[in-house]
Short mmCIF file of C-alpha atoms in Angstrom, two decimals:
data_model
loop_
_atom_site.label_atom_id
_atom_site.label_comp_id
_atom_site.label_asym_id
_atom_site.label_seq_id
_atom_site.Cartn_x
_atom_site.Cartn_y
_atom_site.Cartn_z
CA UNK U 168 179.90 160.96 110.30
CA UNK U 169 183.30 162.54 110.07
CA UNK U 170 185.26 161.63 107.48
CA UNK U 171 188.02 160.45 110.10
CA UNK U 172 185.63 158.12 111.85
CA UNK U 173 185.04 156.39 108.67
CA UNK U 174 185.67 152.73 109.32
CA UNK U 175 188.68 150.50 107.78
CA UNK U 176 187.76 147.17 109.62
CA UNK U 177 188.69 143.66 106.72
CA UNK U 178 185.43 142.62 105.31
CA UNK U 179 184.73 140.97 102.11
CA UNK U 180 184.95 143.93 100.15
CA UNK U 181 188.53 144.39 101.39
CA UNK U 182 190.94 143.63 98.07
CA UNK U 183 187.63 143.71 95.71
CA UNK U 184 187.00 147.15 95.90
CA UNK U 185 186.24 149.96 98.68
CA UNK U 186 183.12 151.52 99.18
CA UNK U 187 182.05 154.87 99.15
CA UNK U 188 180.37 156.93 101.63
CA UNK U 189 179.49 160.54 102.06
CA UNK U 190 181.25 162.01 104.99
CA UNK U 191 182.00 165.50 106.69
CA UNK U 192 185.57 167.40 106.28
CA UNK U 193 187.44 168.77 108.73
CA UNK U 194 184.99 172.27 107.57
CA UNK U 195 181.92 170.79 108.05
CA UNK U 196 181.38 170.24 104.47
CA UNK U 197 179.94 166.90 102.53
CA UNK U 198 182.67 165.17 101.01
CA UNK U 199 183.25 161.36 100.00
CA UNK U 200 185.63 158.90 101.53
CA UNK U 201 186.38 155.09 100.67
CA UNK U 202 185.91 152.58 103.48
CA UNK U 203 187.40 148.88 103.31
CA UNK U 204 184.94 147.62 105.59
CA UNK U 205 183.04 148.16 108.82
CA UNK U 206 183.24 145.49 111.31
CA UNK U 207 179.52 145.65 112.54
CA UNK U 208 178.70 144.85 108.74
CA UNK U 209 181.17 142.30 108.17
CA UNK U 210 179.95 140.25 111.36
CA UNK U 211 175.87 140.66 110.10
CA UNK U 212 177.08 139.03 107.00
CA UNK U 213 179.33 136.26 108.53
CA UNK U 214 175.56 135.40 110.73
CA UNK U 215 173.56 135.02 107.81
CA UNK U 216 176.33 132.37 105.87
CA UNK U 217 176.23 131.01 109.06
CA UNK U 218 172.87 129.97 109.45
CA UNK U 219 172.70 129.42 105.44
CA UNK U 220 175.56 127.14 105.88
CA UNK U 221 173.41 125.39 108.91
CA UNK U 222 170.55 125.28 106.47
CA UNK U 223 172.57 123.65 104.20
CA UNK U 224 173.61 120.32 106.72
CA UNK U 225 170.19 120.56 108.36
CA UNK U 226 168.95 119.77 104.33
CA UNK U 227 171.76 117.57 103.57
CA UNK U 228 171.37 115.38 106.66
CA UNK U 229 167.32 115.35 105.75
CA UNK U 230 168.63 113.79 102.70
CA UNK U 231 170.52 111.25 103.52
CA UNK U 232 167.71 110.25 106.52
CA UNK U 233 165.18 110.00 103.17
CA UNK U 234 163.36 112.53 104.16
CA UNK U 235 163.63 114.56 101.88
CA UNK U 236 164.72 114.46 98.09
CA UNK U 237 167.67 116.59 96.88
CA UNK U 238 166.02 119.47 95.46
CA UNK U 239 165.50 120.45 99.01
CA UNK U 240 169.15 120.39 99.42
CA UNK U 241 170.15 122.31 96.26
CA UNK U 242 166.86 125.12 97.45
CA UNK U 243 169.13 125.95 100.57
CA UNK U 244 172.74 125.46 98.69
CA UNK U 245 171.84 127.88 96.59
CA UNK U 246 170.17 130.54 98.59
CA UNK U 247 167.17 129.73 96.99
CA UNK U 248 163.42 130.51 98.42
CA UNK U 249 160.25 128.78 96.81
CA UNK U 250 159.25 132.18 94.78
CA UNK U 251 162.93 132.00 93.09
CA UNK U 252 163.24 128.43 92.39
CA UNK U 253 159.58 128.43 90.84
CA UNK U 254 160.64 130.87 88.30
CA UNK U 255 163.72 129.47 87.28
CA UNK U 256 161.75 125.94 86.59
CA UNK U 257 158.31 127.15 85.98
CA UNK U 258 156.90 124.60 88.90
CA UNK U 259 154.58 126.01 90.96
CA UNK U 260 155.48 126.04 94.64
CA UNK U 261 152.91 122.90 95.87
CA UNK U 262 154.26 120.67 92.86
CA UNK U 263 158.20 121.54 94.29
CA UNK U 264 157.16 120.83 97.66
CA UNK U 265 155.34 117.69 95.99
CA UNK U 266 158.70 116.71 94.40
CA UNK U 267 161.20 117.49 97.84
CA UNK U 268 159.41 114.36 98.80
CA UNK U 269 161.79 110.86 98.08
CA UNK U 270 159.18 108.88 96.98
CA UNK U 271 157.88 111.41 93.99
CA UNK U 272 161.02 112.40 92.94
CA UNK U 273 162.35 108.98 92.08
CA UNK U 274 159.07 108.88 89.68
CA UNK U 275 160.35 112.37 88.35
CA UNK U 276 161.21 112.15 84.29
CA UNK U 277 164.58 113.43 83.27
CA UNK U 278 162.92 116.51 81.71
CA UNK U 279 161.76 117.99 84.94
CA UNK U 280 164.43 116.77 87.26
CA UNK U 281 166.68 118.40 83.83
CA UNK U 282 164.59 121.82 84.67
CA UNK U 283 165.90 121.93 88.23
CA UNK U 284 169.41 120.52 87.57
CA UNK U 285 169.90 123.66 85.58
CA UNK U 286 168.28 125.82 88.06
CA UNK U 287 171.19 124.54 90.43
CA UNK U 288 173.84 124.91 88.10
CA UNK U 289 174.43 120.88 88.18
CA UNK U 290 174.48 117.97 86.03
CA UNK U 291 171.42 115.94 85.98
CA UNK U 292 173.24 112.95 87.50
CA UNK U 293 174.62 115.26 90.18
CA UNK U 294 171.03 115.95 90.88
CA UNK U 295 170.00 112.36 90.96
CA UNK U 296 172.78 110.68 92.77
CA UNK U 297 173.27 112.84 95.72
CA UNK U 298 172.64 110.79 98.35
CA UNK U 299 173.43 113.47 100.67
CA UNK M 261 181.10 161.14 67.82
CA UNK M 262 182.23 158.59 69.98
CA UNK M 263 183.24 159.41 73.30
CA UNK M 264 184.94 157.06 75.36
CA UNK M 265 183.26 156.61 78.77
CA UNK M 266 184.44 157.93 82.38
CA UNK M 267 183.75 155.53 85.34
CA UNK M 268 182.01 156.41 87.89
CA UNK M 269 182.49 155.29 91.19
CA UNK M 270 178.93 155.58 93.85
CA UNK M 271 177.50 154.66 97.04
CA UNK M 272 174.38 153.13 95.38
CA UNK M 273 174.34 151.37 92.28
CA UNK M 274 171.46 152.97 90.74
CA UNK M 275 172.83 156.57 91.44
CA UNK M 276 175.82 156.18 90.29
CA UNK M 277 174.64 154.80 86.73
CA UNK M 278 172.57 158.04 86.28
CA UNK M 279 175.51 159.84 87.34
CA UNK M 280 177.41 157.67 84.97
CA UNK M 281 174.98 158.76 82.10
CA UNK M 282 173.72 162.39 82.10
CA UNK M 283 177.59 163.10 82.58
CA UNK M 284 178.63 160.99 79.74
CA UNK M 285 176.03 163.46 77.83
CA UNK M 286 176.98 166.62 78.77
CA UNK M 287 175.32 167.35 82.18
CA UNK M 288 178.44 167.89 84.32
CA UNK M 289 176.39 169.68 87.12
CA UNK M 290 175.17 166.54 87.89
CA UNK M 291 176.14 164.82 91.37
CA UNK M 292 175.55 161.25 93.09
CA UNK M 293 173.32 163.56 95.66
CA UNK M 294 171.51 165.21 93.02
CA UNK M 295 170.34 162.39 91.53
CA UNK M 296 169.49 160.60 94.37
CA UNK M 297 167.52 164.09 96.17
CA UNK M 298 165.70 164.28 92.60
CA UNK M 299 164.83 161.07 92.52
CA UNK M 300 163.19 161.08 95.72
CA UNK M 301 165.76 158.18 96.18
CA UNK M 302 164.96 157.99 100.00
CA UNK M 303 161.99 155.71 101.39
CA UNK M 304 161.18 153.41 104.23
CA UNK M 305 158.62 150.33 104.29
CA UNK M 306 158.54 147.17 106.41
CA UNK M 307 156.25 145.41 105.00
CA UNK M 308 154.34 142.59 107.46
CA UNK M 309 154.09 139.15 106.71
CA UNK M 310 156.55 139.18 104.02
CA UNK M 311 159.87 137.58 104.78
CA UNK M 312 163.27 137.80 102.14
CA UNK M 313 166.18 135.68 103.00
CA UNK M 314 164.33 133.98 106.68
CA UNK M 315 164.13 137.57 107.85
CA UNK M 316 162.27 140.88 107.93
CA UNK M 317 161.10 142.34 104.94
CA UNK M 318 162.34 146.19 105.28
CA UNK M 319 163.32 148.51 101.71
CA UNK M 320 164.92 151.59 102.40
CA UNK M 321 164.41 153.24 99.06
CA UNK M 322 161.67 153.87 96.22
CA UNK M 323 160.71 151.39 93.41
CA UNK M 324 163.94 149.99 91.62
CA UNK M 325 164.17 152.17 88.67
CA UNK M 326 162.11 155.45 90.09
CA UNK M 327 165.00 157.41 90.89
CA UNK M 328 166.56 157.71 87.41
CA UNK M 329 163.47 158.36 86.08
CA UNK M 330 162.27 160.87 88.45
CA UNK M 331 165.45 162.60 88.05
CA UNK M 332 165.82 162.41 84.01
CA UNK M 333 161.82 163.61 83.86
CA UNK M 334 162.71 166.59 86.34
CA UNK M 335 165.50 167.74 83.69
CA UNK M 336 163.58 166.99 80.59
CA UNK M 337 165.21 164.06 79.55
CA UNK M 338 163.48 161.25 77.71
CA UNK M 339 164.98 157.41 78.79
CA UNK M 340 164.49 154.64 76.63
CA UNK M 341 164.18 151.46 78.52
CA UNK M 342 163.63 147.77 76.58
CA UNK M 343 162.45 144.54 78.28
CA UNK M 344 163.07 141.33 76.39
CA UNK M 345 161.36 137.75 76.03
CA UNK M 346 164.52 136.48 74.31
CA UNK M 347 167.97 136.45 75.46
CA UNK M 348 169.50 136.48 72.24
CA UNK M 349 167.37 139.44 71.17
CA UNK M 350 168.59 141.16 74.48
CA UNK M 351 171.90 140.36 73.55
CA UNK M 352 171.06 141.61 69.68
CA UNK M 353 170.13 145.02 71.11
CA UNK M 354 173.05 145.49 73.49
CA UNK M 355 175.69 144.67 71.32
CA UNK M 356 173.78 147.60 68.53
CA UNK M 357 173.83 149.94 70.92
CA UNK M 358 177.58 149.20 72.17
CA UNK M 359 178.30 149.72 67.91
CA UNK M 360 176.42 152.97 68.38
CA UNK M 361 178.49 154.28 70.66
CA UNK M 362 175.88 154.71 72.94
CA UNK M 363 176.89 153.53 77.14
CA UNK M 364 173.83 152.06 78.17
CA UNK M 365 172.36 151.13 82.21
CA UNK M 366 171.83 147.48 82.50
CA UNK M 367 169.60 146.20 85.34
CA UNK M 368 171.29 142.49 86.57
CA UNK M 369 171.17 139.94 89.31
CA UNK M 370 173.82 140.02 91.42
CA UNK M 371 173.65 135.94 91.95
CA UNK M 372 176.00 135.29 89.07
CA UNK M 373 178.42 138.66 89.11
CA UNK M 374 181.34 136.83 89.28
CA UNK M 375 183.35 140.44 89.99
CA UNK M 376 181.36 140.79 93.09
CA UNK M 377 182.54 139.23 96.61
CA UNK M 378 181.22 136.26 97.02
CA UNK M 379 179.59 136.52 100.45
CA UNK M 380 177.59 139.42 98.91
CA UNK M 381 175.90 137.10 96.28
CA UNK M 382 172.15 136.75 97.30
CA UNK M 383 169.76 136.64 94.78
CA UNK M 384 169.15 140.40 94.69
CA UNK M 385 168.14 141.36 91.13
CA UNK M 386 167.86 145.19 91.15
CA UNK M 387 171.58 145.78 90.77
CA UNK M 388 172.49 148.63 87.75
CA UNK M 389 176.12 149.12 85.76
CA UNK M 390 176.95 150.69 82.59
CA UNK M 391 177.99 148.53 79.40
CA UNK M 392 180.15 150.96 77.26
CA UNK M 393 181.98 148.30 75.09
CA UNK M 394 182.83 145.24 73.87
CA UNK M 395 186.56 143.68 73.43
CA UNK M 396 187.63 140.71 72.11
CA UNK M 397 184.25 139.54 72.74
CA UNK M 398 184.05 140.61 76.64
CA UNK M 399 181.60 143.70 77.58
CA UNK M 400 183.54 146.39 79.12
CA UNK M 401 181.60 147.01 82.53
CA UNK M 402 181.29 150.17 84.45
CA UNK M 403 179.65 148.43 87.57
CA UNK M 404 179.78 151.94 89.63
CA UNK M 405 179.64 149.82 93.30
CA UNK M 406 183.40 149.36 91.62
CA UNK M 407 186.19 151.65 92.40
CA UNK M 408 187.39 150.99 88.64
CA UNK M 409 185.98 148.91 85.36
CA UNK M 410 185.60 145.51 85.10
CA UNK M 411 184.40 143.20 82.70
CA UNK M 412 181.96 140.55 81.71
CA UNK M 413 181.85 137.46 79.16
CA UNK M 414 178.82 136.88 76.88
CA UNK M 415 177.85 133.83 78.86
CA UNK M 416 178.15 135.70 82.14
CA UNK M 417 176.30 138.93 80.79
CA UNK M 418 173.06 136.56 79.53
CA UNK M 419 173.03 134.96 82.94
CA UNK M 420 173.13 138.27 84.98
CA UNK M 421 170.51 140.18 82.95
CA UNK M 422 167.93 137.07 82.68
CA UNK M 423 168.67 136.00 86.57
CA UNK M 424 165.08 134.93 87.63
CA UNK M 425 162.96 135.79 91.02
CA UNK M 426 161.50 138.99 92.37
CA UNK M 427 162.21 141.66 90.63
CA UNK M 428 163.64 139.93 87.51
CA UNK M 429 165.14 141.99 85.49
CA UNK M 430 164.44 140.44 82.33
CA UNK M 431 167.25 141.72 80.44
CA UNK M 432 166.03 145.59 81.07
CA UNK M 433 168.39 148.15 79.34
CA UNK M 434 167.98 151.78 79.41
CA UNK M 435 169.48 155.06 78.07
CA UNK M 436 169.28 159.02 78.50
CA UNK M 437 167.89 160.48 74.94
CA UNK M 438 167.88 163.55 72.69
CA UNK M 439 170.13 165.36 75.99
CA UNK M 440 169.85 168.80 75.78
CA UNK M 441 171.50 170.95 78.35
CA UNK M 442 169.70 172.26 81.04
CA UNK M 443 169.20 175.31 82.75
CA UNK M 444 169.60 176.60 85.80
CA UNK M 445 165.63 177.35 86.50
CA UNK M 446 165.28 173.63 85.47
CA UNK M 447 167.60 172.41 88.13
CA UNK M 448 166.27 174.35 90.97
CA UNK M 449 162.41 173.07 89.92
CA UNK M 450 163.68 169.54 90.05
CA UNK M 451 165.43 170.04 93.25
CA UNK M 452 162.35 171.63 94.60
CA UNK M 453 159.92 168.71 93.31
CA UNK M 454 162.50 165.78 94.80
CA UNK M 455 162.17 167.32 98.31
CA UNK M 456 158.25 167.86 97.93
CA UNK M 457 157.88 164.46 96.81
CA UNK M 458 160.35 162.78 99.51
CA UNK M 459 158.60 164.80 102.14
CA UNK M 460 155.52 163.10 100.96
CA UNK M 461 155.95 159.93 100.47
CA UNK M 462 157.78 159.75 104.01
CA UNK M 463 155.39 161.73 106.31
CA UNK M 464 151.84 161.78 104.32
CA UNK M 465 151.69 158.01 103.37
CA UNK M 466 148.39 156.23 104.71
CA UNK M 467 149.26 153.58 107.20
CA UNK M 468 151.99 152.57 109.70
CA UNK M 469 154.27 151.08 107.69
CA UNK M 470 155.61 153.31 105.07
CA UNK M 471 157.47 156.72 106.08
CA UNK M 472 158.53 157.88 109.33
CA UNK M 473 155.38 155.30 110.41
CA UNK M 474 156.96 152.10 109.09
CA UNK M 475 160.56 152.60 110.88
CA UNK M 476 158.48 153.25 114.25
CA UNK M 477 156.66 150.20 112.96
CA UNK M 478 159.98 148.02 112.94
CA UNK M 479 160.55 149.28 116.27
CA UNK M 480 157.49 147.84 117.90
CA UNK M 481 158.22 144.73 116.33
CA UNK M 482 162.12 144.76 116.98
CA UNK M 483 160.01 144.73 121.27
CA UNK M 484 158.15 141.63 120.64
CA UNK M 485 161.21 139.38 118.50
CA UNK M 486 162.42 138.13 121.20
CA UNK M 487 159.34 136.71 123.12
CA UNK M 488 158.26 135.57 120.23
CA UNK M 489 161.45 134.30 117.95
CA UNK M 490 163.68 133.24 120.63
CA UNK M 491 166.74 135.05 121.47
CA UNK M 492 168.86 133.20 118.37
CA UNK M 493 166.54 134.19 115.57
CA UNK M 494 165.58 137.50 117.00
CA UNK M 495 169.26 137.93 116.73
CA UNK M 496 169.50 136.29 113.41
CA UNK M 497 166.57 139.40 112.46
CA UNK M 498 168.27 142.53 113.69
CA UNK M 499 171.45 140.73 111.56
CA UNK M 500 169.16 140.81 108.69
CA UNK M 501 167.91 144.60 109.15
CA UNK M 502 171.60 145.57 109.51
CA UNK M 503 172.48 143.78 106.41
CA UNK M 504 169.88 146.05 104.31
CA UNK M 505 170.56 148.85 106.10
CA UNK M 506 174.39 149.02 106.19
CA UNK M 507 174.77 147.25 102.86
CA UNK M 508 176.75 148.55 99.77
CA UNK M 509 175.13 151.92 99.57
CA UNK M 510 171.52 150.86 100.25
CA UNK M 511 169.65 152.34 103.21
CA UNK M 512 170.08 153.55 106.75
CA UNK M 513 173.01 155.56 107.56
CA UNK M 514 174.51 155.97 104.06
CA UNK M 515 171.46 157.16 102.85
CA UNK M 516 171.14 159.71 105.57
CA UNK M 517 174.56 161.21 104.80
CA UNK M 518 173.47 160.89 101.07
CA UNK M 519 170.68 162.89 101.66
CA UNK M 520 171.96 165.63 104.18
CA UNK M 521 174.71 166.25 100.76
CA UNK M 522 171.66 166.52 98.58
CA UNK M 523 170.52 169.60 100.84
CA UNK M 524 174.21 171.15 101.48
CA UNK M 525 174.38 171.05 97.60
CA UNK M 526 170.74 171.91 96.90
CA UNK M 527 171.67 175.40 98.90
CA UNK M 528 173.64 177.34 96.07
CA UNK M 529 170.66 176.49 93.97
CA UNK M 530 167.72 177.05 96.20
CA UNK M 531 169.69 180.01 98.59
CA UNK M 532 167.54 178.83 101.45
CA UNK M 533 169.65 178.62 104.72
CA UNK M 534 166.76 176.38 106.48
CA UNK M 535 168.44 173.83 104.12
CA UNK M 536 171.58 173.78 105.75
CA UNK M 537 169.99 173.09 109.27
CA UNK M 538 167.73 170.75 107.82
CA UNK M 539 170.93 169.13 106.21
CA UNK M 540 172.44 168.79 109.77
CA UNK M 541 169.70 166.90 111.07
CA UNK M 542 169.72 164.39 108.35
CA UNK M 543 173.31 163.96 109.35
CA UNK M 544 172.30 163.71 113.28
CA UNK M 545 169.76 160.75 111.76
CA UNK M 546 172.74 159.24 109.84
CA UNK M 547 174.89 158.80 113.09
CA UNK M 548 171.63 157.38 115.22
CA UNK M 549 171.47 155.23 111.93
CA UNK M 550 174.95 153.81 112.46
CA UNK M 551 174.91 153.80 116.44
CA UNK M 552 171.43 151.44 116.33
CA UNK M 553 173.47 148.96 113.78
CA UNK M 554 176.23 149.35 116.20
CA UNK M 555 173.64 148.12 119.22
CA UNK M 556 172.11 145.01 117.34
CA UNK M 557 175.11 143.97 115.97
CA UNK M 558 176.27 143.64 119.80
CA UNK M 559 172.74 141.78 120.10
CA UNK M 560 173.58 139.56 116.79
CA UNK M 561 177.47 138.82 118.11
CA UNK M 562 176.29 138.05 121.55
CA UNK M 563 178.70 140.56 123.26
CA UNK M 564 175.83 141.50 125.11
CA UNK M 565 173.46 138.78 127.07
CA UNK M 566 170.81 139.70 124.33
CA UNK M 567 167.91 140.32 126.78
CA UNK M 568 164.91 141.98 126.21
CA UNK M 569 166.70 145.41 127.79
CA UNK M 570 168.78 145.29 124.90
CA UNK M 571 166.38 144.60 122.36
CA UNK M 572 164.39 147.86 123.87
CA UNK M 573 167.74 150.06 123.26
CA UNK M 574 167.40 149.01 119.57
CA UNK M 575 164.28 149.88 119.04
CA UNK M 576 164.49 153.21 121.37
CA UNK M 577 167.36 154.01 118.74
CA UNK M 578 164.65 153.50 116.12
CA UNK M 579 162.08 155.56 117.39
CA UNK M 580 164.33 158.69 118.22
CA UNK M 581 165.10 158.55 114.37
CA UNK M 582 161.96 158.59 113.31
CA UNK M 583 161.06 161.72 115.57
CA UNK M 584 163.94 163.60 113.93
CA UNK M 585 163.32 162.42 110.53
CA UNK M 586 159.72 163.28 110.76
CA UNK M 587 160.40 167.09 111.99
CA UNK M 588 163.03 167.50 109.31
CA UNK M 589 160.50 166.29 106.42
CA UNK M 590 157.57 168.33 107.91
CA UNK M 591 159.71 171.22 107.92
CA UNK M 592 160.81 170.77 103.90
CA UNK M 593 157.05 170.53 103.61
CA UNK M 594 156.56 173.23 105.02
CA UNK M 595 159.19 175.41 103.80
CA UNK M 596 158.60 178.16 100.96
CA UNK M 597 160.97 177.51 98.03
CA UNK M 598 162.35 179.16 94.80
#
């Protein structure tokens, strides 16, 4: 890539910081340049917090139907897979599916459902009243 | 002693804190291409099976970690790296070394870097900066994804270096020691073991997934996502692959320029003109690179009808770059150095 082709398209970078990338001069020579953005990027980006943000509702609304208890909402809030969530509580993945079900998780002590709350980044009583 | 520290700005993270190091010690040969040609920083596996964030599970470079220490070991330089159990012991050992003098590379998760853009806060947990101080109880940061210093409270600093997942980075600090300078001969050997060991790993691998293999692997599956993913999720994958492949200096194209300026700059060292040519077609593999991103993004933003036509031009794209990638590393395999 030439260092004149190098793409200035808004992203999320755009006002934080540019990037850099290695580049030809006008000799043919390696050089750096700093880029704001590149659209293709940006848009790849913008797709994924899409469908994370569609996670999200899909989770929230599985709440609220009682389907589902609300660390399965807080899992997809926070970007969270099984692996990740089971090291920040020390749950293995069976018992967190075991407690995304209503009916456990109401019997769940404060010191567990305390494990996850932090995990989140939430109270406990966020935790335990979100009705979704 | 003390010797205030110069920032550093890089296309990936883990480069640029090298960088950031061996020139805060004296090594001012040292470039972000160097390291990263030393370091054998280049790689490709898509490992099957395995999905991160709902999509394909593709790295684009070595081992998190690998290419400082391949580069450091070429020159003869010793790192010390410390893992901790205890956060406040972590926090014990940073703040010595910080009253030392001494910048040190952290390894943190990017979840919590409250610098970083938002949309660009997964839980990825191989990100590297440089701590080189501490005022009125704030670390000063040298992140070098940053075009200048930031900083980052005590409570923020804990939470970054003890984020939790794969690749936790349970608090993991490391330094250059004992630097000595280095000579020329020294260079040119670790230049010359960086392209024998990229030209390895990337055409001598067993199995079809790592190497020139594994991106020919992607592009047989890239033929079948659509049959079998549907049209919105097979779009939602090639979204995924550009992410990793386009994203702050990781991967595809950048990593093809990256390289092609380890060669041009590997040439006063080595005097080999096959480098130069070589160089070029790293640079041709760079701009295929880009052009495929270009193609699935018009997949991924539905410009395009997203039919199985186009899904074949992706992974056409993907299978000319791994011819041209696999000549170029056969013939730095080939070729006679020193």
């Amino acid at each position: 890539m030439k260092k004149e082709d190098l793409p200035q398209d808004d992203s999320a970078i755009t006002n934080i910081f540019r990037e850099v990338m290695y580049v030809k001069d006008e000799k043919g020579k390696y050089t750096t340049g700093l880029s704001k953005g590149w659209e293709v990027k940006k848009s790849a980006l913008d797709n994924a917090w899409d469908d994370i943000k569609e996670r999200s509702e899909e989770a929230r609304l599985a709440v609220k139907n009682g389907e589902k208890s609300p660390i399965f909402y807080f899992k997809e809030l926070k970007l969270m897979d099984f692996t990740i969530l089971s090291s920040y509580t020390g749950f293995w993945k069976f018992t967190i599916k075991r407690h995304m079900k209503p009916s456990v998780f109401k019997s769940l002590s404060d010191k567990k459902l305390s494990k996850y709350a932090s995990a989140f980044e939430i109270s406990l009583n966020e935790l335990k009243n979100f009705k979704g | 002693m003390k010797k205030e520290y110069t920032h550093v700005q890089a296309a990936h993270c883990e480069n640029g804190v090298g960088v950031g190091l061996l020139k805060h010690h004296g090594l001012d040969f040292i470039t972000e291409p160097l390291v990263f040609g030393m370091g054998s920083g280049i790689f490709y596996i898509h490992v099957p099976i395995l999905s991160i964030n709902n999509g394909p599970a593709i790295a684009y470079r070595s081992m998190p970690g690998l290419i400082f220490s391949g580069t450091s070991k070429s020159l003869g330089i010793k790192v010390n790296r410390t893992k901790f159990r205890s956060e406040i012991k972590a926090k014990e050992f940073l703040d010595q070394k910080i009253k030392e003098g001494v910048p040190v590379g952290c390894q943190v998760g990017v979840f919590n870097l409250p610098y970083f853009p938002p949309e660009y806060r997964f839980h990825f947990n191989a990100h590297n900066l440089i701590v080189y101080g501490k005022e009125n109880g704030n670390y000063l940061v040298s992140d070098p994804i940053m075009e200048t210093v930031t900083k980052l409270t005590e409570e923020d600093m804990i939470k970054v270096r003890f984020a939790k997942g794969p690749l936790a980075p349970k608090g993991h600090v490391y330094f250059p020691e004992n630097v000595k300078p280095v000579s020329n001969d020294t260079i040119q050997k670790g230049i010359i073991k960086g392209i024998k060991k990229s030209a390895f790993m990337m055409t001598s691998l067993p199995g079809s997934i790592v190497g020139v293999s594994g991106i020919q692997y992607t592009a047989k599956q890239i033929r079948k996502w659509r049959d079998k993913l549907g049209p919105r999720k097979a779009g939602l994958y090639l979204g995924q692959i550009v992410r990793m492949q386009e994203e702050i200096g990781t991967g595809g194209g950048g990593f093809r320029f990256l390289y092609a300026a380890f060669l041009e700059q590997a040439h006063p060292y080595l005097k080999n003109d096959a480098l130069l040519a070589i160089s070029e077609e790293f640079t041709k593999a760079g701009d295929l690179w880009r052009e495929s991103a270009v193609q699935m993004g018009r997949i991924y933003k539905g410009r395009i009808n997203n039919e199985q036509a186009d899904f074949e031009v992706c992974a056409d794209l993907l299978m000319q770059i791994s011819d041209i990638e696999k000549q170029a590393f056969l013939k730095l395999k080939k070729l006679k150095l020193k």
